[in-house]
mmCIF file of C-alpha atoms and ligand atoms in Angstrom:
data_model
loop_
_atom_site.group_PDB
_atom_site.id
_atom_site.type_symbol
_atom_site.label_atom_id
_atom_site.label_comp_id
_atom_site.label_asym_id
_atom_site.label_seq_id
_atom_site.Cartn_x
_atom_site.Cartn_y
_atom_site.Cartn_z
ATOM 1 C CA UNK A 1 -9.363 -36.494 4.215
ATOM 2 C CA UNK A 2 -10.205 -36.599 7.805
ATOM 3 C CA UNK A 3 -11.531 -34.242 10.238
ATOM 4 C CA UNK A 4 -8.436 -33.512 12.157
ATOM 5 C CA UNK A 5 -6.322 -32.955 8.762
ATOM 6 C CA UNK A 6 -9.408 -30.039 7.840
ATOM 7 C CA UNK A 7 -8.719 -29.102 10.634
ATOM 8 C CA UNK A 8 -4.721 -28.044 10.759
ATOM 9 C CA UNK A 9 -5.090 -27.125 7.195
ATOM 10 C CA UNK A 10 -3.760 -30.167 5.525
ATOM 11 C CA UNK A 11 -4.420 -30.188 1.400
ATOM 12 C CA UNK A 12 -4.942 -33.896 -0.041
ATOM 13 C CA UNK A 13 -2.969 -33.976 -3.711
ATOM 14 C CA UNK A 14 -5.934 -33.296 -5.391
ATOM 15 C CA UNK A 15 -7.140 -30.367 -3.549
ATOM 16 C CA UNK A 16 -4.032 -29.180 -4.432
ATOM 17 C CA UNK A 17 -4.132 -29.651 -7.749
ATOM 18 C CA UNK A 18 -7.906 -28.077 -7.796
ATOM 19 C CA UNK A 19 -6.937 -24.932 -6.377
ATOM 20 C CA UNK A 20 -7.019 -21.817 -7.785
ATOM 21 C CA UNK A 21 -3.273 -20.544 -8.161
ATOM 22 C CA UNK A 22 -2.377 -16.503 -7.675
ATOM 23 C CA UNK A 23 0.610 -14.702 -8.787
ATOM 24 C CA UNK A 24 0.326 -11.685 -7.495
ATOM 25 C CA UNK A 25 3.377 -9.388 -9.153
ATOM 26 C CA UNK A 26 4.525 -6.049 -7.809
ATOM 27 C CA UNK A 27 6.981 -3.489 -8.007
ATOM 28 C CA UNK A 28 7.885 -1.157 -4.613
ATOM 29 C CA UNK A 29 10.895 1.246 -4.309
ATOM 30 C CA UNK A 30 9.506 2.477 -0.635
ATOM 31 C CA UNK A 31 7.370 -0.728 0.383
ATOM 32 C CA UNK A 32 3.964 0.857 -0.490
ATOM 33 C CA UNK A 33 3.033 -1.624 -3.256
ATOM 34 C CA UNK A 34 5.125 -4.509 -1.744
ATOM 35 C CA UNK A 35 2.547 -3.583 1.695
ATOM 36 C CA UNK A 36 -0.561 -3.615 -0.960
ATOM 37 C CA UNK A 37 0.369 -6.941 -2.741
ATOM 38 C CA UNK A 38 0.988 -8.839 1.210
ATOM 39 C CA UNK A 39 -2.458 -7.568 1.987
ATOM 40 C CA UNK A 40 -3.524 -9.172 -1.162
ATOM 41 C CA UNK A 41 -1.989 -12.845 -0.412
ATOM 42 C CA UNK A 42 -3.717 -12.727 2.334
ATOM 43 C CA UNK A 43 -7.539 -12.334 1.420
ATOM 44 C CA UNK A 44 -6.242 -14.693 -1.724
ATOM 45 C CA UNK A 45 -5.396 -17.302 0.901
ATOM 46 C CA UNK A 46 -8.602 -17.050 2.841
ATOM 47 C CA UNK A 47 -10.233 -17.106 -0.571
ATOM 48 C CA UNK A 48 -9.061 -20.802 -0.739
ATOM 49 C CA UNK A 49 -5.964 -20.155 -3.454
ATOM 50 C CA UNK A 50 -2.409 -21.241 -3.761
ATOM 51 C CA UNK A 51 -0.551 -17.536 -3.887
ATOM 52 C CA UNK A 52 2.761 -16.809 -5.092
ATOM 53 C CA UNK A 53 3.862 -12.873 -4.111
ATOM 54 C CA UNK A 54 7.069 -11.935 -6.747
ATOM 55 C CA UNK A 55 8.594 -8.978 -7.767
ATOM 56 C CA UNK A 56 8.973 -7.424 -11.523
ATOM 57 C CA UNK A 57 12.963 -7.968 -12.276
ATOM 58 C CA UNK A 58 14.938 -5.000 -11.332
ATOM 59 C CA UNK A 59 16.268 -3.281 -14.063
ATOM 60 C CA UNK A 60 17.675 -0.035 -12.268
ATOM 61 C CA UNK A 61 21.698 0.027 -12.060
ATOM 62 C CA UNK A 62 22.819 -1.180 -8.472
ATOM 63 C CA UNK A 63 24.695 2.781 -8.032
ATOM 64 C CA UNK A 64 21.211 3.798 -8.432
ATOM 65 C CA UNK A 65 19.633 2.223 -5.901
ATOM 66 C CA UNK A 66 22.611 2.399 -3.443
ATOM 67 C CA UNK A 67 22.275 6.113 -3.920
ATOM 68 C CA UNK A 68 18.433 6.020 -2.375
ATOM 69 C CA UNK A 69 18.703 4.701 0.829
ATOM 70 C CA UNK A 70 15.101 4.248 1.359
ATOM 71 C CA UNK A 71 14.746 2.323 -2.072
ATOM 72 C CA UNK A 72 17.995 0.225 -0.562
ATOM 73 C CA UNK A 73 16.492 -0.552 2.590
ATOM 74 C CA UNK A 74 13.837 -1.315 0.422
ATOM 75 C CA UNK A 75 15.275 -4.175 -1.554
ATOM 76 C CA UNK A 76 17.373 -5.585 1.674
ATOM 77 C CA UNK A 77 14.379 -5.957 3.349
ATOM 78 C CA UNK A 78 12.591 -8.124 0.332
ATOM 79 C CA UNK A 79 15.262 -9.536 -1.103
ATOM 80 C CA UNK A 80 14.524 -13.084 -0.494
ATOM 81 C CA UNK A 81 11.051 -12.335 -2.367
ATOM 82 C CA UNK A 82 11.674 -14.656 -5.630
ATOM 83 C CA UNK A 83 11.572 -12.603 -8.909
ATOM 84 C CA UNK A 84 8.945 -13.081 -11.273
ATOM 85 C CA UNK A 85 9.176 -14.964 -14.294
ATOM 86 C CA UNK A 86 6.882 -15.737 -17.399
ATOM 87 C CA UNK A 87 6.507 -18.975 -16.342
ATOM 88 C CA UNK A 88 4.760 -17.833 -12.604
ATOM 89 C CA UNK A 89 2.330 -16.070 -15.167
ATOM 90 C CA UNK A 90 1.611 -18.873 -16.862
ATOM 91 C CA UNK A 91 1.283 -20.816 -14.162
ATOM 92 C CA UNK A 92 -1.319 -18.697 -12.410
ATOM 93 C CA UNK A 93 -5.403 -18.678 -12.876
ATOM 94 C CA UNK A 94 -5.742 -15.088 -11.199
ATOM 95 C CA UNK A 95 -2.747 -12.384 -11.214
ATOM 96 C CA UNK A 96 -2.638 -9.303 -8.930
ATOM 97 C CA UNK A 97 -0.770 -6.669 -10.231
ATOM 98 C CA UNK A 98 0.778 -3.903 -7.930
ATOM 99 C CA UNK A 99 3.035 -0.943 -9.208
ATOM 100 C CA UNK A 100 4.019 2.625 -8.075
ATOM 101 C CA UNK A 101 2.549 5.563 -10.697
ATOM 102 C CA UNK A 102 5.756 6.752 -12.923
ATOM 103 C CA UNK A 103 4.274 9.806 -14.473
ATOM 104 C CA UNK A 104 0.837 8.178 -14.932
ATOM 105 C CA UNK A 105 2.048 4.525 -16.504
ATOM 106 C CA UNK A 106 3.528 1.333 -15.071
ATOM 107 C CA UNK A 107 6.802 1.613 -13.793
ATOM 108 C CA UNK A 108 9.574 0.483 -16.316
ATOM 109 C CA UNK A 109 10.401 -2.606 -14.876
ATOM 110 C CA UNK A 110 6.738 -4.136 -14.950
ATOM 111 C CA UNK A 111 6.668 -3.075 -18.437
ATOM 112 C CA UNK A 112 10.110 -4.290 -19.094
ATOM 113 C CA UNK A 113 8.895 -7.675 -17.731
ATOM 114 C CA UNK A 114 5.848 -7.725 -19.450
ATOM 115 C CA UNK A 115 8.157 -7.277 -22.393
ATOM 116 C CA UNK A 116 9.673 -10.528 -21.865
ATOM 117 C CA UNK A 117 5.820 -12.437 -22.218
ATOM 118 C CA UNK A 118 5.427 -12.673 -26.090
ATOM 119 C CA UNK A 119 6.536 -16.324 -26.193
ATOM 120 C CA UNK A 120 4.091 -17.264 -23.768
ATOM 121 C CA UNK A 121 1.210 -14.951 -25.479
ATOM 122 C CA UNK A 122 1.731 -16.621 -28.378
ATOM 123 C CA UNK A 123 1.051 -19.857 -27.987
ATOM 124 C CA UNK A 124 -2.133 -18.368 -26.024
ATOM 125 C CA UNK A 125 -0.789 -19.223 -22.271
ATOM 126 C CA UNK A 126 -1.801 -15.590 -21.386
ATOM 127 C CA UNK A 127 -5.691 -15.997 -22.395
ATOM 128 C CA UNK A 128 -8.605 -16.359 -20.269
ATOM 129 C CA UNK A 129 -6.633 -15.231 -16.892
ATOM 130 C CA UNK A 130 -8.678 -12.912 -14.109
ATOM 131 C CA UNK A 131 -6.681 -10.343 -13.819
ATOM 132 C CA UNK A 132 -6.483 -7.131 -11.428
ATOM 133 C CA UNK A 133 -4.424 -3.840 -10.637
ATOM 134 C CA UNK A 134 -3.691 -1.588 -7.893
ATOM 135 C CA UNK A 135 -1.710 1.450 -7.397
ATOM 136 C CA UNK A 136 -0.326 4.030 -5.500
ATOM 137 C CA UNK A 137 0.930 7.835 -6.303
ATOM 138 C CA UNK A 138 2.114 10.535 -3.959
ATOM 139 C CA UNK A 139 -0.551 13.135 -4.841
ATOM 140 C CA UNK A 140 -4.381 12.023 -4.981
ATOM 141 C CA UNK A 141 -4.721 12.416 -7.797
ATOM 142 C CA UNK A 142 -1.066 11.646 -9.109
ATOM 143 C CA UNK A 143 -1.746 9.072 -11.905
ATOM 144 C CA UNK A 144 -3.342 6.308 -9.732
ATOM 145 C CA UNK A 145 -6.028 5.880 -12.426
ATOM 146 C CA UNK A 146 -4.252 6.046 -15.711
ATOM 147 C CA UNK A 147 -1.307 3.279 -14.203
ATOM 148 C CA UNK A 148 -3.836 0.811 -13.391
ATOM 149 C CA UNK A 149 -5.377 1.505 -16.997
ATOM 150 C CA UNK A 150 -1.783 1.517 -18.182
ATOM 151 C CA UNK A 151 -1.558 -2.255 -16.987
ATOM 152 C CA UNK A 152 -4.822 -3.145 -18.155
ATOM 153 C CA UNK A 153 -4.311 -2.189 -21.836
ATOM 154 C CA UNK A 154 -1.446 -5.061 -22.009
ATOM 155 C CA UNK A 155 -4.476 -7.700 -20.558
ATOM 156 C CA UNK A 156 -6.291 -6.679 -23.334
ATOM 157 C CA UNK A 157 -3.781 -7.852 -25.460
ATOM 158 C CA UNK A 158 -3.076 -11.011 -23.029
ATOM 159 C CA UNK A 159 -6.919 -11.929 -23.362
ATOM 160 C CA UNK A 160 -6.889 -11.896 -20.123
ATOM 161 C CA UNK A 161 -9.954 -11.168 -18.235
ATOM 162 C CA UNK A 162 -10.131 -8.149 -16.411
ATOM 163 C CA UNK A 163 -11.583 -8.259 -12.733
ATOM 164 C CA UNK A 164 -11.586 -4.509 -12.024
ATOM 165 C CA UNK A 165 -13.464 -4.174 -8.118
ATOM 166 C CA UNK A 166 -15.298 -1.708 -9.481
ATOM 167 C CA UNK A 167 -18.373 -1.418 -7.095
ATOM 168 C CA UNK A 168 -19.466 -4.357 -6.027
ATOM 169 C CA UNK A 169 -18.661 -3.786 -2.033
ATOM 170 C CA UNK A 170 -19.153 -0.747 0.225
ATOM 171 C CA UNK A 171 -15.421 -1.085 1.116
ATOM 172 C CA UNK A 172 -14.503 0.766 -2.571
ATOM 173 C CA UNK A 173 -16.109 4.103 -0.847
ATOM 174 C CA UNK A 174 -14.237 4.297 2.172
ATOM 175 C CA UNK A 175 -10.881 3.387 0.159
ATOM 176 C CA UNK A 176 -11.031 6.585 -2.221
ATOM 177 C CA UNK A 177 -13.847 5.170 -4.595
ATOM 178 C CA UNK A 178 -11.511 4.012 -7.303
ATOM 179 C CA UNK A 179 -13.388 1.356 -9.564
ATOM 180 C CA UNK A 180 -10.331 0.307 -11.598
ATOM 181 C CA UNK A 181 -8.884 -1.275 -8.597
ATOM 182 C CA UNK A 182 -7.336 -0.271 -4.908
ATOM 183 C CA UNK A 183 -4.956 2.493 -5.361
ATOM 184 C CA UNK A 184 -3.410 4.596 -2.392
ATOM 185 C CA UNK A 185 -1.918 8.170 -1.448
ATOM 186 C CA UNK A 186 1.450 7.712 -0.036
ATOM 187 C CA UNK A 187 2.808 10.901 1.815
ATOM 188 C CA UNK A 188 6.545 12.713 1.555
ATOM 189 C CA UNK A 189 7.387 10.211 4.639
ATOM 190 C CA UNK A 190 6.356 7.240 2.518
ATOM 191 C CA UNK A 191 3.905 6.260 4.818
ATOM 192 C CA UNK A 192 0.064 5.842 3.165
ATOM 193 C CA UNK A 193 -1.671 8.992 3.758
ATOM 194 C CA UNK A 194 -5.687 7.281 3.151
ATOM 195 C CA UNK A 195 -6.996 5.160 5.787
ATOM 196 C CA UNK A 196 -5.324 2.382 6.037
ATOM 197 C CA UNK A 197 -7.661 0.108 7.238
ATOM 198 C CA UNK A 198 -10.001 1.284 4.452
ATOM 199 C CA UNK A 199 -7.475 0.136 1.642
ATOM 200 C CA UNK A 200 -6.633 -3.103 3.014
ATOM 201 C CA UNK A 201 -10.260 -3.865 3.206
ATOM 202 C CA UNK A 202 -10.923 -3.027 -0.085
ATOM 203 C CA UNK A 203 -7.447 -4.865 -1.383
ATOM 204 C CA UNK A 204 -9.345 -8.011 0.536
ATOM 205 C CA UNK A 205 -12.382 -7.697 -1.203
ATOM 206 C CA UNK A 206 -10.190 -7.139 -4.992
ATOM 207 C CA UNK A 207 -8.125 -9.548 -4.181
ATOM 208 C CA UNK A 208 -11.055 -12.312 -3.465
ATOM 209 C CA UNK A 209 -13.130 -10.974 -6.655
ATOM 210 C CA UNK A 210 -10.237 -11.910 -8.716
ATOM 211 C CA UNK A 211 -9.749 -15.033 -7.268
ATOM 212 C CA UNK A 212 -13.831 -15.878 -7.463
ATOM 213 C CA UNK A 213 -13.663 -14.840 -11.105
ATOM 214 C CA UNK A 214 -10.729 -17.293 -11.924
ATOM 215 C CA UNK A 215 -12.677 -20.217 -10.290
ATOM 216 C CA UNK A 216 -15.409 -19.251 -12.687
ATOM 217 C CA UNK A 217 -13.454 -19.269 -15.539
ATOM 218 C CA UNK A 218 -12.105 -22.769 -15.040
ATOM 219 C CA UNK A 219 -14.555 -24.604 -17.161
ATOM 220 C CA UNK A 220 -13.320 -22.058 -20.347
ATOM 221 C CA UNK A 221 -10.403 -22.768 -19.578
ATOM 222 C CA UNK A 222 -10.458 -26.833 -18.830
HETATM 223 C C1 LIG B 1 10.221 8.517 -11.640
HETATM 224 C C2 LIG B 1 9.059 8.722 -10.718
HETATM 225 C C3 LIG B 1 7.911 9.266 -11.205
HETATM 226 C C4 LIG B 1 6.813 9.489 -10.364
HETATM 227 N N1 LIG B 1 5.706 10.078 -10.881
HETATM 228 C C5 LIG B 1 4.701 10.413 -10.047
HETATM 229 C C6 LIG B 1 3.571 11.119 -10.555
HETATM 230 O O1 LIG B 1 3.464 11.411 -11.741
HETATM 231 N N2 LIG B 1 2.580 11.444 -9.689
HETATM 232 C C7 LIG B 1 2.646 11.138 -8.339
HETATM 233 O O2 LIG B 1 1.738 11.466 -7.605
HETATM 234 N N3 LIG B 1 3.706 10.426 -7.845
HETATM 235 C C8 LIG B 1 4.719 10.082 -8.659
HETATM 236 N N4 LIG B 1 5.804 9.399 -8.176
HETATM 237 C C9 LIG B 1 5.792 8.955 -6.764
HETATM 238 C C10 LIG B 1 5.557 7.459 -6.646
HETATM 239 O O3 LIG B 1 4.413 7.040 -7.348
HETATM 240 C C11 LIG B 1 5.457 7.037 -5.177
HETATM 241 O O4 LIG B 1 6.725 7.267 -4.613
HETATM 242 C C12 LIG B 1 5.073 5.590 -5.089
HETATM 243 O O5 LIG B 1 3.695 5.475 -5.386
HETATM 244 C C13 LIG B 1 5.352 4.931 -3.747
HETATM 245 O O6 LIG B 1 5.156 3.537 -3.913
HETATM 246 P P1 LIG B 1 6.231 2.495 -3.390
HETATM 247 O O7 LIG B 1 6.423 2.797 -1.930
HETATM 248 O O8 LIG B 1 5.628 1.137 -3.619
HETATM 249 O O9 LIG B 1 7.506 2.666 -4.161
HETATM 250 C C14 LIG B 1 6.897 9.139 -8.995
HETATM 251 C C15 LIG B 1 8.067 8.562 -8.506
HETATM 252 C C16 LIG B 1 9.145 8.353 -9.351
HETATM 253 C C17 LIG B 1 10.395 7.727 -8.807
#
């Protein structure tokens, strides 16, 4: 490939088929998580993968919804965002999770959609993944830690590898210090109530661990 195709980005076939591939799957009723899963296509991106951002099927009645307007602005505003399927899952190397607390677990839709995987786990398509989680709650201590856990004891089942941030960059500290992966306070207005610029930075660095850590699984999985 020549200099000037390196240069405007341009991917030969096999660089394509080489690259690392990212699902990263959220679920948002206010944005929050949809805002935490864009910041992690980016750094996933820069990290040199192939990303795919999808939602977890919605399985809340339309009259529902309609009744919230924020959670209907909500789903006008992403509703070109392809759904995710079991087949984006299997197609990824590293998945990014992203879900609002529900009284300390996943919310029912991820979990409904994870429900829909056991064809694919059994004939092993689930194994040997890097995965991640992040979160957000409306108190600081709301359930953040126990939803990403709540995710994580499915992986276990997956065999997927889990590529918690733990503390391997400075950024974890100034982001609320949580080691299971980025997770975020988000205020009565909806709006994030932590620094901002601290959580993207650590979503960035998750985000790019998990991405590293598929591209060193490839030879278990080739
Ligand atoms: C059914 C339900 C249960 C919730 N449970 C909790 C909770 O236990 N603790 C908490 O701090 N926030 C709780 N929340 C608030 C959400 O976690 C918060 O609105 C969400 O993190 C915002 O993310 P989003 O903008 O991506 O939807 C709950 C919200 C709903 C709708």
């Amino acid at each position: 490939m020549g200099f000037l195709d390196r240069l405007f980005g341009k991917t030969t076939t096999e660089e394509t088929v080489n690259m690392t591939k990212t699902a990263i799957v959220y679920y948002s009723m206010g944005g929050t998580n949809y805002q935490l899963a864009q910041w992690a296509a980016e750094a996933a991106k820069e990290a040199g993968s192939e990303v795919k951002v999808i939602k977890a099927p919605e399985t809340a009645p339309q009259a529902a919804i309609d009744s919230n307007p924020v959670w209907r602005a909500h789903v006008e505003a992403t509703k070109d965002v392809p759904v995710a399927t079991p087949e984006d899952l299997a197609w990824a190397d590293a998945i990014i999770f992203s879900v609002p607390t529900r009284f300390g677990n996943m919310p029912g839709q991820m979990k409904n959609f994870f429900d829909t995987t056991g064809g694919l786990w059994a004939q092993g398509k689930l194994a040997n993944k890097a995965v991640s989680a992040m979160s957000s709650a409306q108190n600081p201590h709301g359930g953040q830690e126990a939803t990403i856990l709540s995710l994580y004891t499915t992986m276990y089942h997956w065999g997927a590898i889990v590529a918690a941030p733990g503390y391997t960059d400075a950024v974890a500290f100034a982001a609320g210090g949580n080691p299971y992966g980025t997770s975020v306070t988000v205020g009565q207005d909806g709006k994030m109530a932590d620094d901002e610029a601290a959580i993207k930075a650590a979503v960035h660095h998750q985000a790019k661990r998990t991405v590293q850590v598929a591209e060193a699984l490839k030879n278990l999985n080739a």
